[in-house]
mmCIF file of C-alpha atoms and ligand atoms in Angstrom:
data_model
loop_
_atom_site.group_PDB
_atom_site.id
_atom_site.type_symbol
_atom_site.label_atom_id
_atom_site.label_comp_id
_atom_site.label_asym_id
_atom_site.label_seq_id
_atom_site.Cartn_x
_atom_site.Cartn_y
_atom_site.Cartn_z
ATOM 1 C CA MET A 1289 -41.404 -28.593 67.497
ATOM 2 C CA THR A 1290 -39.977 -27.637 64.870
ATOM 3 C CA LEU A 1291 -39.550 -24.167 63.547
ATOM 4 C CA PRO A 1292 -38.563 -23.855 59.356
ATOM 5 C CA ALA A 1293 -35.431 -23.197 59.033
ATOM 6 C CA PRO A 1294 -33.396 -20.889 55.892
ATOM 7 C CA LEU A 1295 -33.788 -22.049 52.100
ATOM 8 C CA PRO A 1296 -29.914 -21.818 51.257
ATOM 9 C CA GLY A 1297 -28.632 -19.167 49.068
ATOM 10 C CA ALA A 1298 -32.452 -17.714 48.606
ATOM 11 C CA GLN A 1299 -32.578 -13.821 47.482
ATOM 12 C CA LEU A 1300 -35.350 -11.423 48.052
ATOM 13 C CA GLY A 1301 -36.640 -10.720 44.842
ATOM 14 C CA ASP A 1302 -38.975 -7.835 43.086
ATOM 15 C CA ASP A 1303 -41.396 -10.510 41.362
ATOM 16 C CA GLY A 1304 -43.019 -13.734 41.819
ATOM 17 C CA PRO A 1305 -44.622 -15.016 45.414
ATOM 18 C CA LEU A 1306 -44.794 -13.201 48.436
ATOM 19 C CA LEU A 1307 -41.621 -15.420 50.105
ATOM 20 C CA ASP A 1308 -40.057 -15.523 52.924
ATOM 21 C CA ARG A 1309 -37.097 -16.322 53.524
ATOM 22 C CA PHE A 1310 -37.660 -19.872 54.797
ATOM 23 C CA GLY A 1311 -40.348 -20.538 51.510
ATOM 24 C CA ARG A 1312 -43.077 -19.360 52.959
ATOM 25 C CA ALA A 1313 -45.380 -17.933 50.496
ATOM 26 C CA HIS A 1314 -48.012 -15.982 51.185
ATOM 27 C CA THR A 1315 -51.074 -15.318 50.036
ATOM 28 C CA TYR A 1316 -53.255 -14.295 53.111
ATOM 29 C CA LEU A 1317 -54.466 -10.852 55.115
ATOM 30 C CA ARG A 1318 -55.281 -10.232 58.279
ATOM 31 C CA VAL A 1319 -56.890 -6.655 58.185
ATOM 32 C CA SER A 1320 -57.519 -5.034 61.539
ATOM 33 C CA VAL A 1321 -59.889 -1.542 60.699
ATOM 34 C CA THR A 1322 -60.212 -0.888 64.604
ATOM 35 C CA ASP A 1323 -58.336 -2.118 67.769
ATOM 36 C CA ARG A 1324 -61.890 -1.063 70.043
ATOM 37 C CA CYS A 1325 -63.454 -3.729 71.221
ATOM 38 C CA ASN A 1326 -67.527 -3.918 73.267
ATOM 39 C CA PHE A 1327 -66.204 -6.718 75.481
ATOM 40 C CA ARG A 1328 -62.567 -7.313 77.119
ATOM 41 C CA CYS A 1329 -62.258 -11.283 77.091
ATOM 42 C CA THR A 1330 -59.918 -12.160 79.420
ATOM 43 C CA TYR A 1331 -57.293 -13.741 77.069
ATOM 44 C CA CYS A 1332 -57.289 -11.119 75.129
ATOM 45 C CA LEU A 1333 -57.817 -7.549 76.883
ATOM 46 C CA PRO A 1334 -56.382 -6.245 80.223
ATOM 47 C CA GLU A 1335 -60.308 -5.882 82.626
ATOM 48 C CA ASP A 1336 -58.655 -2.023 82.545
ATOM 49 C CA GLY A 1337 -58.842 -2.344 78.959
ATOM 50 C CA LEU A 1338 -56.170 -0.452 76.924
ATOM 51 C CA THR A 1339 -55.966 3.321 75.796
ATOM 52 C CA TRP A 1340 -57.262 3.168 71.972
ATOM 53 C CA LYS A 1341 -55.404 4.847 69.213
ATOM 54 C CA PRO A 1342 -56.262 8.339 68.360
ATOM 55 C CA ARG A 1343 -58.596 8.039 65.401
ATOM 56 C CA ASP A 1344 -55.676 9.986 62.885
ATOM 57 C CA THR A 1345 -53.137 6.797 63.029
ATOM 58 C CA LEU A 1346 -55.918 4.368 61.704
ATOM 59 C CA LEU A 1347 -56.208 4.282 57.853
ATOM 60 C CA THR A 1348 -59.198 5.316 55.890
ATOM 61 C CA PHE A 1349 -60.896 3.197 54.202
ATOM 62 C CA GLU A 1350 -59.483 4.315 51.119
ATOM 63 C CA GLU A 1351 -55.522 4.158 52.789
ATOM 64 C CA ILE A 1352 -57.151 -0.117 53.203
ATOM 65 C CA VAL A 1353 -58.207 -0.308 50.092
ATOM 66 C CA ARG A 1354 -55.257 0.819 48.062
ATOM 67 C CA LEU A 1355 -52.903 -1.266 51.066
ATOM 68 C CA ALA A 1356 -55.347 -3.988 49.390
ATOM 69 C CA SER A 1357 -54.733 -3.867 45.876
ATOM 70 C CA VAL A 1358 -50.860 -3.729 46.362
ATOM 71 C CA PHE A 1359 -51.434 -7.003 48.036
ATOM 72 C CA HIS A 1360 -53.660 -7.977 46.003
ATOM 73 C CA GLY A 1361 -51.117 -7.659 43.184
ATOM 74 C CA LEU A 1362 -48.189 -9.469 45.510
ATOM 75 C CA GLY A 1363 -50.324 -12.835 45.221
ATOM 76 C CA VAL A 1364 -52.680 -12.619 48.167
ATOM 77 C CA ARG A 1365 -55.752 -13.820 47.434
ATOM 78 C CA ARG A 1366 -57.817 -14.079 50.433
ATOM 79 C CA VAL A 1367 -58.476 -10.976 53.074
ATOM 80 C CA ARG A 1368 -60.203 -11.329 56.901
ATOM 81 C CA LEU A 1369 -61.697 -8.119 57.940
ATOM 82 C CA THR A 1370 -60.919 -8.055 62.093
ATOM 83 C CA GLY A 1371 -60.610 -6.617 65.033
ATOM 84 C CA GLY A 1372 -60.680 -5.412 68.354
ATOM 85 C CA GLU A 1373 -63.890 -5.206 66.963
ATOM 86 C CA PRO A 1374 -64.382 -4.631 62.947
ATOM 87 C CA LEU A 1375 -67.809 -4.046 63.360
ATOM 88 C CA LEU A 1376 -67.139 -0.812 65.731
ATOM 89 C CA ARG A 1377 -66.225 0.461 62.449
ATOM 90 C CA SER A 1378 -68.290 2.809 61.307
ATOM 91 C CA ASP A 1379 -70.476 2.039 57.806
ATOM 92 C CA LEU A 1380 -67.722 -1.093 57.008
ATOM 93 C CA HIS A 1381 -70.620 -2.759 54.361
ATOM 94 C CA VAL A 1382 -69.216 0.762 52.775
ATOM 95 C CA LEU A 1383 -65.191 -0.651 52.815
ATOM 96 C CA VAL A 1384 -66.437 -4.260 52.330
ATOM 97 C CA ARG A 1385 -68.214 -3.451 49.065
ATOM 98 C CA MET A 1386 -64.351 -1.906 47.911
ATOM 99 C CA LEU A 1387 -62.018 -4.143 48.625
ATOM 100 C CA ALA A 1388 -65.014 -6.406 46.529
ATOM 101 C CA ASN A 1389 -64.610 -4.369 43.556
ATOM 102 C CA LEU A 1390 -60.615 -5.148 43.888
ATOM 103 C CA GLY A 1391 -61.636 -10.020 43.254
ATOM 104 C CA PHE A 1392 -60.488 -11.468 46.353
ATOM 105 C CA ASP A 1393 -61.275 -15.226 45.861
ATOM 106 C CA ASP A 1394 -62.839 -14.880 49.917
ATOM 107 C CA LEU A 1395 -63.443 -11.549 51.860
ATOM 108 C CA SER A 1396 -64.446 -12.873 55.174
ATOM 109 C CA LEU A 1397 -64.603 -11.043 58.614
ATOM 110 C CA THR A 1398 -64.091 -12.694 62.221
ATOM 111 C CA THR A 1399 -66.419 -10.826 64.746
ATOM 112 C CA ASN A 1400 -67.896 -11.764 68.505
ATOM 113 C CA GLY A 1401 -70.699 -11.299 66.840
ATOM 114 C CA HIS A 1402 -73.577 -8.473 69.344
ATOM 115 C CA ARG A 1403 -73.821 -6.819 66.136
ATOM 116 C CA LEU A 1404 -74.397 -9.064 63.357
ATOM 117 C CA VAL A 1405 -78.097 -9.395 64.113
ATOM 118 C CA GLU A 1406 -78.702 -5.133 62.554
ATOM 119 C CA ASP A 1407 -75.278 -5.563 59.996
ATOM 120 C CA ALA A 1408 -74.723 -9.312 58.212
ATOM 121 C CA PRO A 1409 -77.734 -7.906 55.576
ATOM 122 C CA ARG A 1410 -75.620 -5.524 54.426
ATOM 123 C CA LEU A 1411 -72.187 -6.711 54.535
ATOM 124 C CA ALA A 1412 -73.651 -9.601 52.453
ATOM 125 C CA GLU A 1413 -75.219 -8.012 49.978
ATOM 126 C CA ALA A 1414 -71.605 -5.829 50.267
ATOM 127 C CA GLY A 1415 -69.629 -8.411 49.307
ATOM 128 C CA LEU A 1416 -68.872 -10.090 52.069
ATOM 129 C CA THR A 1417 -68.623 -14.344 51.103
ATOM 130 C CA ARG A 1418 -68.915 -15.029 55.252
ATOM 131 C CA VAL A 1419 -68.221 -14.944 58.531
ATOM 132 C CA ASN A 1420 -66.052 -16.507 61.881
ATOM 133 C CA VAL A 1421 -67.746 -15.720 64.991
ATOM 134 C CA SER A 1422 -66.441 -15.969 68.516
ATOM 135 C CA CYS A 1423 -68.399 -17.638 70.885
ATOM 136 C CA ASP A 1424 -66.301 -19.311 73.992
ATOM 137 C CA ALA A 1425 -69.389 -21.123 76.083
ATOM 138 C CA ILE A 1426 -72.946 -21.870 75.520
ATOM 139 C CA ASP A 1427 -73.952 -20.885 79.447
ATOM 140 C CA PRO A 1428 -74.315 -17.420 79.508
ATOM 141 C CA VAL A 1429 -72.113 -17.091 82.793
ATOM 142 C CA VAL A 1430 -69.345 -18.501 81.850
ATOM 143 C CA PHE A 1431 -70.057 -16.493 78.764
ATOM 144 C CA SER A 1432 -70.343 -13.738 80.590
ATOM 145 C CA ARG A 1433 -67.590 -14.096 82.807
ATOM 146 C CA MET A 1434 -65.117 -14.340 79.495
ATOM 147 C CA THR A 1435 -66.257 -12.268 77.694
ATOM 148 C CA ARG A 1436 -66.828 -9.714 80.878
ATOM 149 C CA GLY A 1437 -70.105 -8.233 80.246
ATOM 150 C CA GLY A 1438 -71.425 -10.335 76.648
ATOM 151 C CA ASP A 1439 -74.455 -11.122 76.135
ATOM 152 C CA VAL A 1440 -74.120 -15.594 74.512
ATOM 153 C CA ARG A 1441 -78.057 -14.999 73.411
ATOM 154 C CA ARG A 1442 -76.802 -12.439 71.186
ATOM 155 C CA VAL A 1443 -74.597 -14.036 69.139
ATOM 156 C CA LEU A 1444 -76.426 -16.291 69.219
ATOM 157 C CA GLN A 1445 -78.644 -15.081 67.424
ATOM 158 C CA GLY A 1446 -76.022 -12.903 65.383
ATOM 159 C CA ILE A 1447 -74.603 -16.720 64.320
ATOM 160 C CA ASP A 1448 -78.778 -17.465 63.083
ATOM 161 C CA ALA A 1449 -78.823 -13.620 60.792
ATOM 162 C CA ALA A 1450 -75.393 -14.319 59.401
ATOM 163 C CA ARG A 1451 -76.059 -18.612 58.205
ATOM 164 C CA ALA A 1452 -80.035 -16.314 57.202
ATOM 165 C CA ALA A 1453 -77.852 -14.436 55.136
ATOM 166 C CA GLY A 1454 -75.745 -16.664 53.330
ATOM 167 C CA LEU A 1455 -72.715 -15.367 55.033
ATOM 168 C CA THR A 1456 -71.904 -19.836 54.832
ATOM 169 C CA PRO A 1457 -69.574 -21.548 55.948
ATOM 170 C CA ILE A 1458 -69.378 -20.530 59.394
ATOM 171 C CA LYS A 1459 -66.853 -20.999 61.680
ATOM 172 C CA VAL A 1460 -67.857 -20.698 65.446
ATOM 173 C CA ASN A 1461 -64.084 -20.272 67.553
ATOM 174 C CA ALA A 1462 -63.700 -21.344 70.721
ATOM 175 C CA VAL A 1463 -61.280 -20.032 72.407
ATOM 176 C CA MET A 1464 -60.059 -22.271 75.497
ATOM 177 C CA VAL A 1465 -58.228 -21.688 78.666
ATOM 178 C CA GLU A 1466 -58.063 -24.135 81.303
ATOM 179 C CA GLY A 1467 -59.994 -22.935 84.397
ATOM 180 C CA GLU A 1468 -62.324 -20.962 82.341
ATOM 181 C CA ASN A 1469 -64.799 -23.234 80.275
ATOM 182 C CA ASP A 1470 -63.007 -26.442 80.843
ATOM 183 C CA ASP A 1471 -67.073 -27.579 80.388
ATOM 184 C CA ALA A 1472 -67.850 -26.199 77.702
ATOM 185 C CA PRO A 1473 -67.085 -28.139 74.519
ATOM 186 C CA LEU A 1474 -69.795 -30.656 74.154
ATOM 187 C CA ALA A 1475 -71.959 -28.220 74.603
ATOM 188 C CA LEU A 1476 -70.983 -26.116 71.706
ATOM 189 C CA LEU A 1477 -70.626 -28.729 69.803
ATOM 190 C CA GLU A 1478 -74.448 -29.739 70.503
ATOM 191 C CA HIS A 1479 -75.970 -26.516 69.918
ATOM 192 C CA PHE A 1480 -74.085 -26.289 66.565
ATOM 193 C CA ALA A 1481 -75.378 -30.161 65.464
ATOM 194 C CA PRO A 1482 -78.238 -29.313 63.219
ATOM 195 C CA TYR A 1483 -76.196 -26.602 61.081
ATOM 196 C CA ALA A 1484 -73.504 -29.568 60.658
ATOM 197 C CA ALA A 1485 -74.066 -28.257 57.067
ATOM 198 C CA ASP A 1486 -72.109 -24.659 56.800
ATOM 199 C CA THR A 1487 -70.873 -24.491 60.926
ATOM 200 C CA ILE A 1488 -67.788 -25.522 62.198
ATOM 201 C CA VAL A 1489 -67.153 -25.166 65.014
ATOM 202 C CA ARG A 1490 -63.315 -24.339 65.795
ATOM 203 C CA PHE A 1491 -61.199 -24.848 69.417
ATOM 204 C CA ILE A 1492 -57.863 -22.304 69.576
ATOM 205 C CA GLU A 1493 -55.219 -22.953 71.910
ATOM 206 C CA SER A 1494 -54.935 -19.594 74.224
ATOM 207 C CA MET A 1495 -52.544 -17.662 73.429
ATOM 208 C CA PRO A 1496 -50.138 -15.555 75.823
ATOM 209 C CA PHE A 1497 -50.182 -12.100 75.464
ATOM 210 C CA GLU A 1498 -48.121 -10.194 77.007
ATOM 211 C CA ARG A 1499 -51.250 -7.935 79.253
ATOM 212 C CA ALA A 1500 -53.834 -10.741 78.655
ATOM 213 C CA ALA A 1501 -52.234 -14.164 79.068
ATOM 214 C CA ARG A 1502 -54.482 -17.585 80.653
ATOM 215 C CA PRO A 1503 -53.615 -20.785 80.500
ATOM 216 C CA ALA A 1504 -54.704 -23.057 76.952
ATOM 217 C CA LEU A 1505 -56.080 -25.752 77.847
ATOM 218 C CA PRO A 1506 -55.019 -27.825 75.004
ATOM 219 C CA GLY A 1507 -56.790 -29.311 71.832
ATOM 220 C CA SER A 1508 -55.765 -32.891 72.832
ATOM 221 C CA ARG A 1509 -58.326 -32.426 75.828
ATOM 222 C CA VAL A 1510 -60.992 -31.127 74.625
ATOM 223 C CA ARG A 1511 -60.842 -34.255 71.663
ATOM 224 C CA ALA A 1512 -60.093 -36.073 74.776
ATOM 225 C CA LEU A 1513 -63.606 -34.515 76.037
ATOM 226 C CA LEU A 1514 -65.352 -34.647 73.752
ATOM 227 C CA ALA A 1515 -64.700 -38.375 72.871
ATOM 228 C CA THR A 1516 -66.426 -39.456 76.340
ATOM 229 C CA ARG A 1517 -69.689 -38.827 74.422
ATOM 230 C CA TYR A 1518 -68.569 -38.710 70.061
ATOM 231 C CA ARG A 1519 -66.197 -41.044 68.002
ATOM 232 C CA LEU A 1520 -64.086 -38.390 66.792
ATOM 233 C CA GLN A 1521 -62.481 -39.456 62.922
ATOM 234 C CA PRO A 1522 -59.121 -36.884 61.391
ATOM 235 C CA ILE A 1523 -60.490 -35.405 58.251
ATOM 236 C CA GLY A 1524 -56.647 -34.579 55.693
ATOM 237 C CA GLY A 1525 -57.096 -31.666 54.220
ATOM 238 C CA GLY A 1526 -58.225 -29.068 56.363
ATOM 239 C CA ASP A 1527 -58.926 -25.991 54.573
ATOM 240 C CA GLY A 1528 -54.958 -25.081 54.585
ATOM 241 C CA GLY A 1529 -54.649 -23.063 57.301
ATOM 242 C CA PRO A 1530 -53.792 -23.723 60.745
ATOM 243 C CA ALA A 1531 -56.525 -26.062 61.988
ATOM 244 C CA VAL A 1532 -57.092 -29.311 62.219
ATOM 245 C CA ASP A 1533 -60.373 -31.391 61.452
ATOM 246 C CA TRP A 1534 -61.800 -34.274 62.404
ATOM 247 C CA ARG A 1535 -65.372 -35.431 62.197
ATOM 248 C CA VAL A 1536 -67.591 -36.102 65.090
ATOM 249 C CA VAL A 1537 -69.558 -39.610 63.318
ATOM 250 C CA GLU A 1538 -72.124 -39.319 64.990
ATOM 251 C CA THR A 1539 -73.763 -36.019 64.601
ATOM 252 C CA GLY A 1540 -71.619 -35.243 60.403
ATOM 253 C CA GLN A 1541 -69.879 -32.302 62.123
ATOM 254 C CA ARG A 1542 -66.872 -31.600 61.677
ATOM 255 C CA VAL A 1543 -65.445 -29.821 64.097
ATOM 256 C CA GLY A 1544 -61.438 -27.836 64.189
ATOM 257 C CA PHE A 1545 -59.219 -27.520 66.596
ATOM 258 C CA VAL A 1546 -56.726 -24.985 66.129
ATOM 259 C CA SER A 1547 -53.561 -25.870 68.429
ATOM 260 C CA PRO A 1548 -50.582 -23.270 68.253
ATOM 261 C CA MET A 1549 -49.359 -23.905 71.834
ATOM 262 C CA THR A 1550 -49.256 -27.771 71.153
ATOM 263 C CA GLU A 1551 -49.419 -28.606 67.373
ATOM 264 C CA HIS A 1552 -47.135 -26.171 66.095
ATOM 265 C CA PHE A 1553 -48.292 -24.817 62.392
ATOM 266 C CA CYS A 1554 -45.302 -22.642 61.735
ATOM 267 C CA GLU A 1555 -43.603 -24.198 59.396
ATOM 268 C CA ARG A 1556 -46.906 -23.725 56.961
ATOM 269 C CA CYS A 1557 -48.069 -19.886 58.353
ATOM 270 C CA ASN A 1558 -49.389 -18.193 55.342
ATOM 271 C CA ARG A 1559 -50.672 -14.698 56.848
ATOM 272 C CA LEU A 1560 -50.121 -11.230 57.030
ATOM 273 C CA ARG A 1561 -51.309 -8.705 59.457
ATOM 274 C CA LEU A 1562 -52.101 -5.398 58.635
ATOM 275 C CA GLU A 1563 -52.380 -3.203 62.056
ATOM 276 C CA ALA A 1564 -55.328 -0.861 62.123
ATOM 277 C CA ASP A 1565 -52.916 2.041 62.232
ATOM 278 C CA GLY A 1566 -50.763 0.300 58.911
ATOM 279 C CA HIS A 1567 -48.349 -1.484 60.470
ATOM 280 C CA LEU A 1568 -47.188 -4.714 58.952
ATOM 281 C CA ARG A 1569 -47.363 -7.684 61.608
ATOM 282 C CA THR A 1570 -45.415 -10.445 59.765
ATOM 283 C CA CYS A 1571 -46.144 -12.929 62.955
ATOM 284 C CA LEU A 1572 -48.375 -13.288 65.521
ATOM 285 C CA SER A 1573 -45.568 -12.987 67.952
ATOM 286 C CA ARG A 1574 -43.613 -9.902 67.199
ATOM 287 C CA ASP A 1575 -43.590 -6.691 66.580
ATOM 288 C CA GLU A 1576 -40.725 -5.452 63.826
ATOM 289 C CA THR A 1577 -41.610 -3.389 61.045
ATOM 290 C CA PRO A 1578 -42.435 0.306 60.953
ATOM 291 C CA PRO A 1579 -45.783 1.768 59.456
ATOM 292 C CA LEU A 1580 -46.543 1.135 55.992
ATOM 293 C CA ARG A 1581 -48.794 4.081 57.059
ATOM 294 C CA GLU A 1582 -46.228 6.634 56.760
ATOM 295 C CA LEU A 1583 -45.125 5.614 53.296
ATOM 296 C CA LEU A 1584 -49.036 5.983 52.114
ATOM 297 C CA ARG A 1585 -49.660 9.424 53.790
ATOM 298 C CA ALA A 1586 -45.818 9.813 51.800
ATOM 299 C CA ASN A 1587 -46.991 9.381 48.487
ATOM 300 C CA ALA A 1588 -45.247 6.281 47.714
ATOM 301 C CA SER A 1589 -46.737 5.150 44.480
ATOM 302 C CA ASP A 1590 -47.417 1.344 44.681
ATOM 303 C CA ASP A 1591 -44.444 0.364 43.672
ATOM 304 C CA ALA A 1592 -42.517 1.452 46.572
ATOM 305 C CA LEU A 1593 -45.202 0.229 48.887
ATOM 306 C CA ALA A 1594 -44.752 -3.223 46.953
ATOM 307 C CA ARG A 1595 -40.907 -3.310 47.293
ATOM 308 C CA ALA A 1596 -41.513 -2.301 50.809
ATOM 309 C CA ILE A 1597 -43.543 -5.234 52.027
ATOM 310 C CA ARG A 1598 -41.608 -7.395 49.572
ATOM 311 C CA GLY A 1599 -38.946 -6.262 52.389
ATOM 312 C CA MET A 1600 -40.820 -6.889 55.877
ATOM 313 C CA VAL A 1601 -42.060 -10.331 54.139
ATOM 314 C CA TRP A 1602 -38.525 -11.207 53.217
ATOM 315 C CA GLY A 1603 -37.650 -10.225 57.751
ATOM 316 C CA LYS A 1604 -40.222 -12.574 58.576
ATOM 317 C CA VAL A 1605 -38.977 -14.204 62.056
ATOM 318 C CA ALA A 1606 -39.489 -18.584 61.767
ATOM 319 C CA GLY A 1607 -42.033 -18.294 64.393
ATOM 320 C CA HIS A 1608 -43.032 -17.490 67.551
ATOM 321 C CA GLU A 1609 -42.427 -19.860 71.104
ATOM 322 C CA ALA A 1610 -44.892 -19.657 72.945
ATOM 323 C CA HIS A 1611 -45.209 -23.060 74.392
ATOM 324 C CA LEU A 1612 -41.324 -22.501 75.886
ATOM 325 C CA GLY A 1613 -42.750 -19.223 78.187
ATOM 326 C CA THR A 1614 -42.628 -16.571 75.926
ATOM 327 C CA ALA A 1615 -45.243 -14.371 75.583
ATOM 328 C CA PHE A 1616 -46.444 -12.661 72.584
ATOM 329 C CA GLU A 1617 -45.833 -8.934 72.045
ATOM 330 C CA GLY A 1618 -48.222 -6.593 71.990
ATOM 331 C CA VAL A 1619 -52.394 -6.486 71.941
ATOM 332 C CA MET A 1620 -54.070 -8.796 69.908
ATOM 333 C CA THR A 1621 -56.963 -6.346 69.696
ATOM 334 C CA ARG A 1622 -54.248 -3.935 68.230
ATOM 335 C CA ILE A 1623 -52.918 -6.774 65.906
ATOM 336 C CA GLY A 1624 -55.626 -8.637 64.263
ATOM 337 C CA GLY A 1625 -56.891 -12.167 65.398
HETATM 338 N N1 LIG B 2386 -63.151 -9.198 67.756
HETATM 339 C C1 LIG B 2386 -63.426 -9.678 67.119
HETATM 340 C C2 LIG B 2386 -63.240 -11.503 67.873
HETATM 341 O O1 LIG B 2386 -63.533 -11.988 68.982
HETATM 342 O O2 LIG B 2386 -64.012 -12.423 66.488
HETATM 343 C C3 LIG B 2386 -62.363 -10.173 65.677
HETATM 344 C C4 LIG B 2386 -61.128 -9.761 67.039
HETATM 345 S S1 LIG B 2386 -60.423 -10.649 67.564
HETATM 346 C C5 LIG B 2386 -59.507 -10.813 68.660
HETATM 347 C C6 LIG B 2386 -59.869 -12.256 66.588
HETATM 348 C C7 LIG B 2386 -59.513 -13.699 66.581
HETATM 349 O O3 LIG B 2386 -58.572 -14.079 67.729
HETATM 350 C C8 LIG B 2386 -61.364 -14.328 67.735
HETATM 351 O O4 LIG B 2386 -61.627 -15.433 67.381
HETATM 352 C C9 LIG B 2386 -60.361 -14.445 69.310
HETATM 353 O O5 LIG B 2386 -61.043 -15.487 70.078
HETATM 354 C C10 LIG B 2386 -59.155 -14.670 69.339
HETATM 355 N N2 LIG B 2386 -58.062 -14.450 70.453
HETATM 356 C C11 LIG B 2386 -57.582 -13.568 70.719
HETATM 357 N N3 LIG B 2386 -57.090 -13.237 71.718
HETATM 358 C C12 LIG B 2386 -56.979 -15.119 72.019
HETATM 359 C C13 LIG B 2386 -55.409 -15.336 72.085
HETATM 360 N N4 LIG B 2386 -54.977 -14.637 73.508
HETATM 361 N N5 LIG B 2386 -55.471 -16.591 71.414
HETATM 362 C C14 LIG B 2386 -56.153 -17.528 70.962
HETATM 363 N N6 LIG B 2386 -57.006 -16.438 70.239
HETATM 364 C C15 LIG B 2386 -57.171 -15.156 71.027
HETATM 365 FE FE1 LIG B 2387 -62.908 -8.015 72.145
HETATM 366 FE FE2 LIG B 2387 -62.528 -10.111 70.124
HETATM 367 FE FE3 LIG B 2387 -60.885 -9.245 71.897
HETATM 368 FE FE4 LIG B 2387 -62.949 -10.760 73.149
HETATM 369 S S1 LIG B 2387 -61.362 -11.262 70.815
HETATM 370 S S2 LIG B 2387 -61.631 -8.476 73.582
HETATM 371 S S3 LIG B 2387 -64.607 -9.455 71.371
HETATM 372 S S4 LIG B 2387 -61.592 -8.435 70.431
#
């Protein structure tokens, strides 16, 4: 696996695309709106939970929108709201409406789905374009064990509600953990087969965060399992993100594989993460930047914010080395997956 090399002679500019030293342009921002969660997924949170961040350290809706508008000016075109569990943030639809007014090409949400039945209609009405919903297994016992108490029936109802509200295409994210949900892929694929037109199942290798590391089940093993019953054909291109897409010949379904452990994609990374407290996380694996919150609360101008962001992105690391056994710093619920 190779990481990108710095471009010879590259210099930090003050206009044009949001580039790093490796020539990667950043057009996609994930915004974590809370570090809290109502689940305790084994690969994400420690069993005894976390001390949640004090509320006054979290960015307000106005602060998030201010930063989002600066990112928009720097060429970011897609925004995804995440967490923690973003639907635990009160009145999230109000933030969605404010962000929708900024005119991003795509404004989406990643959720565990527990509250989607109630929230999907007003999120769609506020201008959300689509959702990703996490669902690691259809079997209620396996699901409850992996989420430490989640109810898969509610999540599946939530996915139906999102589809009914037009929040499509829906991506169903299954994090694959060796020894926990190895048997889940066929049932997941088959459950969503009737919705091939607007629902894509994606199998994600578990990444090793410091306090919740679990062994990844490699994407190649999931494909081999699916191939015991179905014919799979690679689809070129994918959606421009880290997923590599395949087609299931018999059902016409598109199925995605996100394989950070076995198929490095750092060289095409175009994403940035704004943590709930205003840290800009330029690489999922490391935390190296000061919070933008301080600048915001010191009344920095848009130009000063833009310069600070350009400097942080310029300093982005080449990539992660989790395949060599290096754990990712921090906790996923704080970073925003
Ligand atoms: N609570 C929401 C959810 O679960 O969809 C949003 C936040 S969650 C941190 C975002 C995504 O990160 C989810 O798809 C989740 O499955 C994924 N995720 C969490 N921990 C992970 C890990 N260790 N490795 C890979 N993906 C992980
Ligand atoms: Fe919560 Fe999502 Fe993490 Fe599960 S993956 S503990 S639902 S933030």
